Short mmCIF file of C-alpha atoms in Angstrom, two decimals:
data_model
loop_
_atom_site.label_atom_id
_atom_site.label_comp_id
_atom_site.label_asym_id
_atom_site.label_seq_id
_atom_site.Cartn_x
_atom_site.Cartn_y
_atom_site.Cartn_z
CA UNK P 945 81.62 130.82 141.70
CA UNK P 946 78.27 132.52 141.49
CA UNK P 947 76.38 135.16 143.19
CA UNK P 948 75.26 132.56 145.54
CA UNK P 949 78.32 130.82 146.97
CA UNK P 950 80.13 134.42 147.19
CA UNK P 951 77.48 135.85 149.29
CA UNK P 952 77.81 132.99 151.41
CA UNK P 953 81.50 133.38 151.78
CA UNK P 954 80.84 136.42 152.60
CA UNK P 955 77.97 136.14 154.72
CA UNK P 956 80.23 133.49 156.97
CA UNK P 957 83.01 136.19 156.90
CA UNK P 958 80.68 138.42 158.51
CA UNK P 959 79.64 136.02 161.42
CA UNK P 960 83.27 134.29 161.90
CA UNK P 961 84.88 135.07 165.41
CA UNK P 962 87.78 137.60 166.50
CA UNK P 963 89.23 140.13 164.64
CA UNK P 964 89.09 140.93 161.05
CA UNK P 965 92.91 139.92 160.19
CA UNK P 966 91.15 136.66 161.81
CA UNK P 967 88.78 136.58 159.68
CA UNK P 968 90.24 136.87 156.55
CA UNK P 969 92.84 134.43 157.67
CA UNK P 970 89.78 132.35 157.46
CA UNK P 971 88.73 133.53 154.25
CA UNK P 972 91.72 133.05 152.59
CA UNK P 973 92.02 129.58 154.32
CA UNK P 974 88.64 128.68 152.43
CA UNK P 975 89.51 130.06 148.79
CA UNK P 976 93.04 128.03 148.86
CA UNK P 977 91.26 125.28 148.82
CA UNK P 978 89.60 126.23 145.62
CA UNK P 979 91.15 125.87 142.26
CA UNK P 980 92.60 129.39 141.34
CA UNK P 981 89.90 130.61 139.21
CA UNK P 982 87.68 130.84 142.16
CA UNK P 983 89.87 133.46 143.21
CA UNK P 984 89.69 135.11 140.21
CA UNK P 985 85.91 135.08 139.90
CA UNK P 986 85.79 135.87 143.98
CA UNK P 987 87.44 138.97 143.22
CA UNK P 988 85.29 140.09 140.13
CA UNK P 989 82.15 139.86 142.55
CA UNK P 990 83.58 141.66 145.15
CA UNK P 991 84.31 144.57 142.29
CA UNK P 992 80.96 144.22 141.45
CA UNK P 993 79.51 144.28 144.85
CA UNK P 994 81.49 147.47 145.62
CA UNK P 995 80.39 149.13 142.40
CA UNK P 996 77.01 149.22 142.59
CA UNK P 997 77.83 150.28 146.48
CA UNK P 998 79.55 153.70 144.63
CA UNK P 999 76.47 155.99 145.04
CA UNK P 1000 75.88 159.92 145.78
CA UNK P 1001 73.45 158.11 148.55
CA UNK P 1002 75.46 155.61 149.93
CA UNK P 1003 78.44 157.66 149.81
CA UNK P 1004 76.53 160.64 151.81
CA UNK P 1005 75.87 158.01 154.33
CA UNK P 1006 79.28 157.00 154.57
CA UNK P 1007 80.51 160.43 155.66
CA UNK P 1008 77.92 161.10 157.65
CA UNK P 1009 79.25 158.29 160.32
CA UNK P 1010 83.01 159.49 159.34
CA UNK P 1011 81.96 162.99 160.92
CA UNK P 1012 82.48 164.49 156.71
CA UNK P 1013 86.02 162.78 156.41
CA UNK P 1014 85.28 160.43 154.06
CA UNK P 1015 87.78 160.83 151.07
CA UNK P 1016 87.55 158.75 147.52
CA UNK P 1017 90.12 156.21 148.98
CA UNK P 1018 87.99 155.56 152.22
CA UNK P 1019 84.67 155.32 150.59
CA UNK P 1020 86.13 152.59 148.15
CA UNK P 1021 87.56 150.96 150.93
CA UNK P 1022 84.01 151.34 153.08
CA UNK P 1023 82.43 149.89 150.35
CA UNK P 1024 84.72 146.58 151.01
CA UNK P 1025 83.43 147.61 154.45
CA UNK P 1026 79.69 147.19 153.93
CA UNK P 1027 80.14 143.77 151.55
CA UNK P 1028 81.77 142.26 154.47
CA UNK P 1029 78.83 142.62 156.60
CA UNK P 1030 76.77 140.39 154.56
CA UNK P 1031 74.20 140.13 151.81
CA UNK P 1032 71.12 141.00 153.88
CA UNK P 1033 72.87 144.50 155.67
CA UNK P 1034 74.96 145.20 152.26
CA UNK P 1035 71.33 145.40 150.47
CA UNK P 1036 69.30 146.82 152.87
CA UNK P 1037 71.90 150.10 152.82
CA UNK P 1038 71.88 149.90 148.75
CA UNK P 1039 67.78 149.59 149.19
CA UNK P 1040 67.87 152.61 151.61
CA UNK P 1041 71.07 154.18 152.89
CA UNK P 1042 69.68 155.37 156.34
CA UNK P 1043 69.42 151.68 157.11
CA UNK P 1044 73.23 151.79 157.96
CA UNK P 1045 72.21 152.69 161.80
CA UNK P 1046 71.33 149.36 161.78
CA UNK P 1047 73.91 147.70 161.40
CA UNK P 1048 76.06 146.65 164.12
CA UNK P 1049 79.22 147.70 163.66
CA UNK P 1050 77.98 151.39 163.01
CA UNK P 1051 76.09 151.34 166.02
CA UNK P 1052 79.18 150.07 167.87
CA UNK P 1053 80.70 153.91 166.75
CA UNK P 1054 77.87 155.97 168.16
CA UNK P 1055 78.83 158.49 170.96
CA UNK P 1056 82.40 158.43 170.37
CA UNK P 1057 84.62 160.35 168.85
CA UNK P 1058 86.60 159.00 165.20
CA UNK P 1059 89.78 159.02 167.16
CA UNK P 1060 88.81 156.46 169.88
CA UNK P 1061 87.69 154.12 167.22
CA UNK P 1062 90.13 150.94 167.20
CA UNK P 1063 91.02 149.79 163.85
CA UNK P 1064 89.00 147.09 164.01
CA UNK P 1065 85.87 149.39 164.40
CA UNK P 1066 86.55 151.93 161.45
CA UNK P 1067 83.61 151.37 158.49
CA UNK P 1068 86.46 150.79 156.18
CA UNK P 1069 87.89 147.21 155.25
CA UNK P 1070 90.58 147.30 152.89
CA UNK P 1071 92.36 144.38 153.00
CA UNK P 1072 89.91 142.98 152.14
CA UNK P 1073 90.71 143.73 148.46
CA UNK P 1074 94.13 141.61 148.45
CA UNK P 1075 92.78 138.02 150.05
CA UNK P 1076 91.64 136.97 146.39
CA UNK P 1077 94.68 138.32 144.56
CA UNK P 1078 96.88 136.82 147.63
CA UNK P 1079 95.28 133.21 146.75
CA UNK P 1080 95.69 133.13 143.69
CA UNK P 1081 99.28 134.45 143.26
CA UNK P 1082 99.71 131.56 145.60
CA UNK P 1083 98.19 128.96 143.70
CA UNK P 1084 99.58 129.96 140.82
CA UNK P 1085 103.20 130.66 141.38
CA UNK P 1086 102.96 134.42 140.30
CA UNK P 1087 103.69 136.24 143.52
CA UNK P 1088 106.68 138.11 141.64
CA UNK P 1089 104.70 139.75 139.09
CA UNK P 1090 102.70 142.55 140.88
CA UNK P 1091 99.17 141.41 140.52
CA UNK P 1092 99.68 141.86 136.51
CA UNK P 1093 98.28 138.39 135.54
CA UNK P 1094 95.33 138.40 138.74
CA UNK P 1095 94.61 141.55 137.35
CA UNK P 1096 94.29 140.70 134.00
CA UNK P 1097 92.11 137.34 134.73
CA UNK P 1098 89.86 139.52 136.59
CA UNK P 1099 89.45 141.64 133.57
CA UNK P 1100 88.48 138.78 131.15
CA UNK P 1101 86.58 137.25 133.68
CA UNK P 1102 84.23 140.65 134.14
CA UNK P 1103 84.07 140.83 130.43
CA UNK P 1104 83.04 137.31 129.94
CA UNK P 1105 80.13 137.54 132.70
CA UNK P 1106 79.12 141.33 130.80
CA UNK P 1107 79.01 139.24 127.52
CA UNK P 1108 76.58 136.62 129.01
CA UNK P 1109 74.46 139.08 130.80
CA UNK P 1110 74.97 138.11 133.94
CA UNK P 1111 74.67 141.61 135.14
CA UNK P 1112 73.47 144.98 133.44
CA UNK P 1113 75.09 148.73 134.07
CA UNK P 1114 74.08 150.72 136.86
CA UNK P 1115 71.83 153.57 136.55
CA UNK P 1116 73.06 155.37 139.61
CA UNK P 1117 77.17 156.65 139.13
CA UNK P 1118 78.34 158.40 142.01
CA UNK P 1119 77.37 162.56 141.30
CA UNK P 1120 75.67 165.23 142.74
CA UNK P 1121 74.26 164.73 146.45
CA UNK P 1122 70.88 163.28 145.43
CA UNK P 1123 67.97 166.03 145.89
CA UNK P 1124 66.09 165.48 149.17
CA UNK P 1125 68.19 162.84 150.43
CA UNK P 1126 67.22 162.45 154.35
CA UNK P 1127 69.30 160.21 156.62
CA UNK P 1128 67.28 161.24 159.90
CA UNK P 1129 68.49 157.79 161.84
CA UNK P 1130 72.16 158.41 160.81
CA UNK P 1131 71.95 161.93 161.22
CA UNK P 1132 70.77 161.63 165.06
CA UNK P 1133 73.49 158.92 165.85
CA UNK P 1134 75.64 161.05 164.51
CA UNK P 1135 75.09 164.64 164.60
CA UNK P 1136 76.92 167.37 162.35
CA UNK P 1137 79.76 168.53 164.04
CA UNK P 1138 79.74 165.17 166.77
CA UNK P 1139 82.06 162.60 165.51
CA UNK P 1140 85.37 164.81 164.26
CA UNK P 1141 84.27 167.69 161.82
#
């Protein structure tokens, strides 16, 4: 599986009907028909995808919509959040981070307070984590082992695609609140002090 076919698993994840457990119902119904290393190398994109998503920037946006609630568990698991809304929303908030009161299902938050959002609605997805490792314990018979042998394919399969280049480190680690960072669109859909803080 490259780049290309897991965006567009993901990408028809994001447009799929009803509710997320649904939806990755679906998901999960797609990658069992796979052999199990496209499980495997599903999963090791998804890491990816939510790594470079670890950012001061993004992060600031993040808790900005989560009214300055958003803990180290809940921006890891918005991260899964934002890759499941597709390629073209997931870059356009890496590009620029304000761009997240575009997308839909922030917009869907705006006006309300944190506690009337359904579970459904919270920026945070992360279940969506366990479909890949779920498959492939599956396929593979291993369900009794507690992810040790997923988790170790995973690891040889990032190392493999870092030995043939297929993607280079990250300048930007997660660190100091970047200087100047605006967020005027997020900040007036969801004002300091509006959405639980």
């Amino acid at each position: 599986m490259n780049d290309d076919a897991f965006w567009a698993l993901i990408d028809e994840l994001s447009r799929r009907p009803g509710d997320r457990d649904e939806r990755l119902e679906w998901l999960r119904t797609e990658l069992i028909r796979r052999p199990a290393a496209e499980s495997v190398e599903f999963q090791v994109r998804l890491e990816r995808a939510t790594e470079r998503a670890d950012t001061r920037a993004v992060w600031t946006a993040a808790n900005r919509v989560e009214g300055g609630e958003c803990t180290d568990d809940g921006f890891h698991y918005f991260t899964l959040w934002l890759v499941g809304q597709g390629r073209k929303v997931y870059e356009s908030v890496l590009a620029d981070p304000d761009a997240l009161a575009d997308a839909p299902g922030v917009r869907a938050l705006v006006g309300r307070h944190h506690e009337e959002w359904d579970d459904d609605e919270w920026p945070e997805w992360e279940e969506l984590d366990y479909v890949a490792q779920d498959v492939w314990d599956e396929l593979t018979g291993q369900e009794g082992d507690d992810g040790e042998e997923f988790l170790d394919a995973v690891e040889e399969a990032e190392d493999a695609a870092e030995a043939a280049g297929e993607w280079e480190e990250d300048e930007e680690p997660r660190g100091p609140r970047p200087e100047g960072l605006a967020l005027p669109r997020l900040t007036a859909l969801f004002p300091p002090g509006a959405s639980g803080s």
